[in-house]
Coordinates of C-alpha atoms in Angstrom, one line a residue:
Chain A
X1 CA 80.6 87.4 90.9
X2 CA 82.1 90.7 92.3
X3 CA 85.9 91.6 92.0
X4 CA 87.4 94.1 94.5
X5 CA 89.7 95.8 92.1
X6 CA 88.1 99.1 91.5
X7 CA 88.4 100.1 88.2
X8 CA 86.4 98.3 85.1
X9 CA 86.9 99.7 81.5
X10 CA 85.0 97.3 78.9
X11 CA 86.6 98.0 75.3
X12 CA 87.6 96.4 72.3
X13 CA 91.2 94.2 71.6
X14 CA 92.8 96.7 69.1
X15 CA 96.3 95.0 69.1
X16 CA 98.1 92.3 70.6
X17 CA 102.1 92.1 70.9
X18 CA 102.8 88.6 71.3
X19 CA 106.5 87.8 73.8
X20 CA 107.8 84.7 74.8
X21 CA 106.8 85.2 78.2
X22 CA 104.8 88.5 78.6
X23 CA 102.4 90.1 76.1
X24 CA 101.2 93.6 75.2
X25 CA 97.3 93.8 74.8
X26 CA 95.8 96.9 74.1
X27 CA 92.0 97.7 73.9
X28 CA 90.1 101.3 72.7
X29 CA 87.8 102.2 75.5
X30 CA 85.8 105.4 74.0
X31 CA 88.7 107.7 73.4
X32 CA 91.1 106.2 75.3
X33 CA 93.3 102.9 74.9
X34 CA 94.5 100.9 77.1
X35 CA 97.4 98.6 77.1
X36 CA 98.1 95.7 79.8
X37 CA 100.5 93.5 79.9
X38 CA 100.2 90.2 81.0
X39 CA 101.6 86.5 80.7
X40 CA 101.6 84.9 77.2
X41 CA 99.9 81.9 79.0
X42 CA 96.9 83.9 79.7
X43 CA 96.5 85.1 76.3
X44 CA 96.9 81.6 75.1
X45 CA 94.9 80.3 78.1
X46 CA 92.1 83.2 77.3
X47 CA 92.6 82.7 73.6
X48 CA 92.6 86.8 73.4
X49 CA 92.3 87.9 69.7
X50 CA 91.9 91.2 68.0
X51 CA 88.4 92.3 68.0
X52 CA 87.3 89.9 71.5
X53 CA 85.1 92.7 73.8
X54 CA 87.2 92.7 77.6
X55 CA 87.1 94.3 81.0
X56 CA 90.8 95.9 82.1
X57 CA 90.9 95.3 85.8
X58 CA 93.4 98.1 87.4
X59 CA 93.1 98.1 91.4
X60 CA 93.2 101.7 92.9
X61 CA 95.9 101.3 94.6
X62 CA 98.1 101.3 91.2
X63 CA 96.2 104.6 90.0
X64 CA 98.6 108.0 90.1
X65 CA 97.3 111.3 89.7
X66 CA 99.1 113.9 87.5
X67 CA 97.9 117.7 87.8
Chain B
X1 CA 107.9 116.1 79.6
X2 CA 107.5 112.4 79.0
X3 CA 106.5 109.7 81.6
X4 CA 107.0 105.9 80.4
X5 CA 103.5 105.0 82.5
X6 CA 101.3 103.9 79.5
X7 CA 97.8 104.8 80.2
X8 CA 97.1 108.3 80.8
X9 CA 92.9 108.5 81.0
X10 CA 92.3 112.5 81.2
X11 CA 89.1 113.5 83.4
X12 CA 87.6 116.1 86.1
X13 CA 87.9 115.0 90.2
X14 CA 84.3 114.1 91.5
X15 CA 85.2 112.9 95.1
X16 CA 87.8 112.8 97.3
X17 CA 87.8 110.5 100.2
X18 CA 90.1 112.0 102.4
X19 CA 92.0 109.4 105.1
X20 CA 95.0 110.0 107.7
X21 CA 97.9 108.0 105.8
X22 CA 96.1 107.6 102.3
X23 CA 92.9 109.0 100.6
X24 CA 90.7 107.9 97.6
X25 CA 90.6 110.2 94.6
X26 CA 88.0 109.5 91.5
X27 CA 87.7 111.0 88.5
X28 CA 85.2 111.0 85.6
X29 CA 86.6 109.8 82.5
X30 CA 84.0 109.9 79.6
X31 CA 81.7 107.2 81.1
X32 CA 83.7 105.7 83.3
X33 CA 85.5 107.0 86.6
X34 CA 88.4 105.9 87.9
X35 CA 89.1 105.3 91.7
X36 CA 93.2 105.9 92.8
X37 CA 94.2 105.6 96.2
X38 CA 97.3 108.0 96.8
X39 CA 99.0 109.1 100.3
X40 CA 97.3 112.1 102.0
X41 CA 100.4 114.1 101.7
X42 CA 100.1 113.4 97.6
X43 CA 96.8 114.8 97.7
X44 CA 97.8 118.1 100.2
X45 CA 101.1 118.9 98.4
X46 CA 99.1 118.8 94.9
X47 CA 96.4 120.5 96.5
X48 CA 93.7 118.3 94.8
X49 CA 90.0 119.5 94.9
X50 CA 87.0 118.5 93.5
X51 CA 86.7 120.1 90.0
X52 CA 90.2 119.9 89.3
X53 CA 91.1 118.9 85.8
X54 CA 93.6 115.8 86.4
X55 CA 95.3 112.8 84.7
X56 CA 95.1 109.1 85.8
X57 CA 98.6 107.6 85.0
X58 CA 98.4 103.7 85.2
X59 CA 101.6 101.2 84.3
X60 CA 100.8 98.6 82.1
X61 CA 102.0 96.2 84.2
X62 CA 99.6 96.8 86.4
X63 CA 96.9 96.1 83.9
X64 CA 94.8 92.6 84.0
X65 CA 92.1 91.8 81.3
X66 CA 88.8 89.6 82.0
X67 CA 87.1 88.3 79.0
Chain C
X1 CA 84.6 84.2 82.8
X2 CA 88.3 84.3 83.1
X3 CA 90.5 86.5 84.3
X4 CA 94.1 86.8 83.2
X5 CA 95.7 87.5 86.5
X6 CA 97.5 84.2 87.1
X7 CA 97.1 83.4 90.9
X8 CA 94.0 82.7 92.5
X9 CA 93.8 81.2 96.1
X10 CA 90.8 79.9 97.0
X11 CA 90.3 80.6 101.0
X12 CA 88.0 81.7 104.2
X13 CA 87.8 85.4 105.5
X14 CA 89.1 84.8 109.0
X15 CA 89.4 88.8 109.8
X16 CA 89.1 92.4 108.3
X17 CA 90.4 95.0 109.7
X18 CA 88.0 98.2 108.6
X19 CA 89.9 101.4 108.0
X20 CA 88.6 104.4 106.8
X21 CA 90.0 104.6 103.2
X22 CA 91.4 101.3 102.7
X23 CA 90.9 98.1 105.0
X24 CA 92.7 94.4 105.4
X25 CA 91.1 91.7 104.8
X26 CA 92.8 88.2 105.3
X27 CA 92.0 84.5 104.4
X28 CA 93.6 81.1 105.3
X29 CA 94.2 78.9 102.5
X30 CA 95.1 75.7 103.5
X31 CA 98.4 76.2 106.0
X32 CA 98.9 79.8 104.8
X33 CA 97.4 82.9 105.4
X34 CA 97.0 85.4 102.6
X35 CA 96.5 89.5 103.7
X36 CA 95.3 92.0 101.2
X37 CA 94.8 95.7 101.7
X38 CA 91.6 96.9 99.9
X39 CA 89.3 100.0 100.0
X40 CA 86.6 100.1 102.0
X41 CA 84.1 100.6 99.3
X42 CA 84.9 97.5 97.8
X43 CA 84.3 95.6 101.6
X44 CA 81.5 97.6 101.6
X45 CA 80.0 96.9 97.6
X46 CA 81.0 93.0 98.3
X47 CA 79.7 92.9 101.6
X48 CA 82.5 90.8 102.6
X49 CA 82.4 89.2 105.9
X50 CA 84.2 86.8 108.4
X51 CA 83.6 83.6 107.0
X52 CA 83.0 84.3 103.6
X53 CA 84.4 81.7 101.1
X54 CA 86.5 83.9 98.3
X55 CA 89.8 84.2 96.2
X56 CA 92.0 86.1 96.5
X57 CA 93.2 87.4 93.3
X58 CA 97.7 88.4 92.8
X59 CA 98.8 89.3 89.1
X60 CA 101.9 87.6 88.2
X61 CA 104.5 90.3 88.0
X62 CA 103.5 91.0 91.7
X63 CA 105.5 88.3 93.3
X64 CA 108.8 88.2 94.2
X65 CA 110.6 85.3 95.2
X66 CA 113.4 84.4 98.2
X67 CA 115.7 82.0 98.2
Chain D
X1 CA 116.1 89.8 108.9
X2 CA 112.0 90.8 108.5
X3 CA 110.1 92.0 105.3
X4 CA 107.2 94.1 105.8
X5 CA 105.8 92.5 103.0
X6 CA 103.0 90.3 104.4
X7 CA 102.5 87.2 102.0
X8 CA 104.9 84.8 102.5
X9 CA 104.7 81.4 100.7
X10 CA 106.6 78.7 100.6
X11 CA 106.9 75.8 97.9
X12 CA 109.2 74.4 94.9
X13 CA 109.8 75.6 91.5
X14 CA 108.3 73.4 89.0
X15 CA 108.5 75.3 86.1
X16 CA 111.0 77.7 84.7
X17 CA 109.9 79.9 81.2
X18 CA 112.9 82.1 80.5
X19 CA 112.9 85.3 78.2
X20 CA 115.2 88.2 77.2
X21 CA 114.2 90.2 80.0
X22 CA 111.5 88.9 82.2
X23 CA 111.3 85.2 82.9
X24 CA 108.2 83.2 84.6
X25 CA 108.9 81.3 87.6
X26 CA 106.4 79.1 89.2
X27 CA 106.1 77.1 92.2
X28 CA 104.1 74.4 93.9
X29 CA 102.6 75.8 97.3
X30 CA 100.0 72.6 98.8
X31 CA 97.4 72.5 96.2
X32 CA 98.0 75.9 94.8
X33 CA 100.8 77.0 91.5
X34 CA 101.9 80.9 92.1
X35 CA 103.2 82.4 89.2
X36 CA 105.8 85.2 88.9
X37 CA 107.2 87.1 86.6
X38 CA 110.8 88.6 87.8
X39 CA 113.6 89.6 86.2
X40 CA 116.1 86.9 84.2
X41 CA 118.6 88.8 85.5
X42 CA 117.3 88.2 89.5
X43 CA 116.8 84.5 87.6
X44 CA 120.4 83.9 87.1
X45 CA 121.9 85.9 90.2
X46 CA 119.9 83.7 92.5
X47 CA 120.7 80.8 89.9
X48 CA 116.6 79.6 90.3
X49 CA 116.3 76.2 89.1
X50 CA 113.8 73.6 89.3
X51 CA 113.1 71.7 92.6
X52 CA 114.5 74.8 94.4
X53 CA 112.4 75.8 97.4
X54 CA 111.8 79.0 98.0
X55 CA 109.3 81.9 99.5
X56 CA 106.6 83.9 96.8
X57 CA 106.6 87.0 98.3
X58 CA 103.8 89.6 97.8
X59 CA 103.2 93.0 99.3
X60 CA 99.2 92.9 101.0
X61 CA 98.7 95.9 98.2
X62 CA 98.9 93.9 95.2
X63 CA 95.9 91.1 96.7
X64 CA 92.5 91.2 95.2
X65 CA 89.5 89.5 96.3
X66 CA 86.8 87.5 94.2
X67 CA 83.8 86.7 95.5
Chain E
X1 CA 119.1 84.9 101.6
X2 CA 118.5 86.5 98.1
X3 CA 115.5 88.7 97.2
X4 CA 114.6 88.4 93.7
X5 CA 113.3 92.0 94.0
X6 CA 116.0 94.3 92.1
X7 CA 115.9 97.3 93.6
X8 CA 117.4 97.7 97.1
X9 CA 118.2 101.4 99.0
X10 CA 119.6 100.9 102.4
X11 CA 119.0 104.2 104.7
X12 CA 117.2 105.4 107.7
X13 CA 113.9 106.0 109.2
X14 CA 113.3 109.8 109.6
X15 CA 109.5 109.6 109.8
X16 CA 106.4 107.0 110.6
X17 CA 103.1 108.7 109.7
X18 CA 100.7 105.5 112.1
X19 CA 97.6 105.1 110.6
X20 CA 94.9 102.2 111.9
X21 CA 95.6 99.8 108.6
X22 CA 98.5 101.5 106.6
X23 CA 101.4 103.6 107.8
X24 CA 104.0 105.2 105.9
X25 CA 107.4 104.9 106.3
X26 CA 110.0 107.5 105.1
X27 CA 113.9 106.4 105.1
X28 CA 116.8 108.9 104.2
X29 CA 119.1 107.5 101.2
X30 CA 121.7 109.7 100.4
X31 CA 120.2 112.7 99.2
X32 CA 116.9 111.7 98.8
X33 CA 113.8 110.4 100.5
X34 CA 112.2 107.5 100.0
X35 CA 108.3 107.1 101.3
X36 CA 107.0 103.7 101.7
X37 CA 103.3 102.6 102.6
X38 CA 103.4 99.3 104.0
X39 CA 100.3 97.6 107.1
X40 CA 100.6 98.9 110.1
X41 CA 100.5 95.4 111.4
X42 CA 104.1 94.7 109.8
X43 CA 105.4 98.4 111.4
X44 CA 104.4 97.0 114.5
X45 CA 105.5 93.3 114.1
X46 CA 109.0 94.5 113.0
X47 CA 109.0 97.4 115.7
X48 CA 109.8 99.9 113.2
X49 CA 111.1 103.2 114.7
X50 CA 112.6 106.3 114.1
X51 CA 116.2 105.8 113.6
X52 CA 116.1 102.5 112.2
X53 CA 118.1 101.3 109.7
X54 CA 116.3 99.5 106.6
X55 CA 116.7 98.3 103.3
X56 CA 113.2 100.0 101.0
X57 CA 113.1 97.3 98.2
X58 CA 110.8 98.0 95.5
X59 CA 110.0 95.4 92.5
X60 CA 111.6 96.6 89.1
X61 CA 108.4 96.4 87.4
X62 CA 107.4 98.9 89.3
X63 CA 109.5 101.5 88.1
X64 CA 108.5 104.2 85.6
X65 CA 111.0 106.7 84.2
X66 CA 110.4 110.4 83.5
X67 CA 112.4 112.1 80.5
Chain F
X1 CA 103.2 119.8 86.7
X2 CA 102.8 117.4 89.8
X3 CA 102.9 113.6 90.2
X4 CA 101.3 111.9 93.1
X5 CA 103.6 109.1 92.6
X6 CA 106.1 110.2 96.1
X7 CA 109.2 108.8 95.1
X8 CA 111.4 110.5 92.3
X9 CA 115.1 109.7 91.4
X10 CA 117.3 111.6 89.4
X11 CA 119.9 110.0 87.5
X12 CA 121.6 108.4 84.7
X13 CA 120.8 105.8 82.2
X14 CA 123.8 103.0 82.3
X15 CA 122.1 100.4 80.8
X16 CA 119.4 99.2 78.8
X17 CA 118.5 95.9 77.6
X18 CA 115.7 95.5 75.0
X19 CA 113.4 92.9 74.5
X20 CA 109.9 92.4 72.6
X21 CA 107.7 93.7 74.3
X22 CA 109.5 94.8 77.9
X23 CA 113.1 96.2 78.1
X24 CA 114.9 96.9 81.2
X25 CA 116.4 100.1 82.0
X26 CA 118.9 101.1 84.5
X27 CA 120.0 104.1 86.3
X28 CA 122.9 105.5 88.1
X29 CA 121.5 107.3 91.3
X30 CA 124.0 108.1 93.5
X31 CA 125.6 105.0 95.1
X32 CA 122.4 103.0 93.6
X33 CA 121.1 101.7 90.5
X34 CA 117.7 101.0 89.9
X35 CA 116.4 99.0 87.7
X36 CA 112.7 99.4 85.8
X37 CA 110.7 96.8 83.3
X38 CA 109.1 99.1 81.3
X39 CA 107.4 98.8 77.6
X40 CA 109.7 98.8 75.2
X41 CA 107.2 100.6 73.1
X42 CA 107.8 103.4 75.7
X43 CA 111.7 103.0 75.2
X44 CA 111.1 103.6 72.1
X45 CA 108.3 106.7 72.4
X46 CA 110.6 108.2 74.8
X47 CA 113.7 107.4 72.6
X48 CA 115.8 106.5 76.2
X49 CA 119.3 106.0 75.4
X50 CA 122.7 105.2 77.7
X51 CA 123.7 108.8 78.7
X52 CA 119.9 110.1 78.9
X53 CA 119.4 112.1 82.2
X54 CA 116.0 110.5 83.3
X55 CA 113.7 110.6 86.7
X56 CA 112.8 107.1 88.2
X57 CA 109.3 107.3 89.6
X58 CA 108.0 105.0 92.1
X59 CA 104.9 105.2 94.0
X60 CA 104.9 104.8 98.1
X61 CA 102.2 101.5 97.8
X62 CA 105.2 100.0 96.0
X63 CA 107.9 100.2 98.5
X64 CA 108.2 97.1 100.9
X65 CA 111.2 97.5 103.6
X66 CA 113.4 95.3 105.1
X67 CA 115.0 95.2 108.7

């Protein structure tokens, strides 16, 4: 299975901010973290927990540059 | 100067994809690069070239996770 | 695998317009057409073609509604 | 009136998950559910409720492909 | 006809940058400009010119704020 | 410092209305307001408050128009 959104950071669930109807989920990716927020349904339907190993998806389109 | 974007991935320009109306930056971040595409003018009036020491800036919003 | 983007839309490539940055690729799924504007690369990497059976992938707080 | 946005779909609301801020609105299209997350704000100016019809709207930008 | 889309800047078209899949589209709101890339399939369904007077609307979860 | 992100507006912070994990935050631009769903984590970083001269920052990819 391939997925046209460009970038692909594999890290580690470091927190999770639970909301009614969206969530915070950040993971550590080397150095970095990450945080995404996304429907509460998908965490529940993912059952995302502190410590599960994930992919962030971020298409390129939604990348800025700062210089 | 503070920007409310969440995820700011720090890393050195390694192509540039240059296109009439928009253009494809990528960085090197640690182990992973990061594709953006950004308008032409974005990359003139910034001046971006390969080499250049830049910061990826990425709303969280804009984040999706696959476990 | 999941993915936590919340809309997928299950459909047939019926054309792709091939730009040099970025290129548009549309299916139909069932009465509806759906258009997405992708980089070339990932065309390219995914060797998508006319015909091709895929889904097309929209993150939640993408859509707007009109009423 | 036109929007240059290029996804236009049209279906009911069936479900309705209000919070503070944001608020998920989803909507029968066919076979398919889309999902959005908009503001509760937009929620209660357009007064959304179930068995409305209305369009999902989403911008050719914000479509991945899975393949 | 409502938009659920929060943010709406009426003004006029001072510039179309034509490229063969995206074009952008600059409007003049008051004092500033706005710069929009959109397909150049909907500039050309919607006959978009020079002149023109349009509404930008942008998604509110697409903002980010700089302090 | 430069953003690629092509759209910047100045103004004033009228209102801001918190939630778990998003918050909304308006501006006074002009004759406009615009309205961003940001972290409230980043409310909070950023310590935004009613009064608070801020920069709205939108990128062009975002902006759909309407005729």
């Amino acid at each position: 299975m391939q997925i046209s959104g460009r970038n692909k950071l594999f890290g580690e669930i470091v927190e999770i901010k639970l909301g009614g109807v969206v969530s915070e989920v950040t993971i550590q990716v080397g150095e970095n973290q990450i945080a995404g927020v996304i429907t509460t349904t998908s965490v529940e339907n993912m059952e995302l927990a502190i410590g599960d190993r994930v992919t962030a998806l971020i298409k390129a389109t939604e990348v800025s540059f700062i210089k």
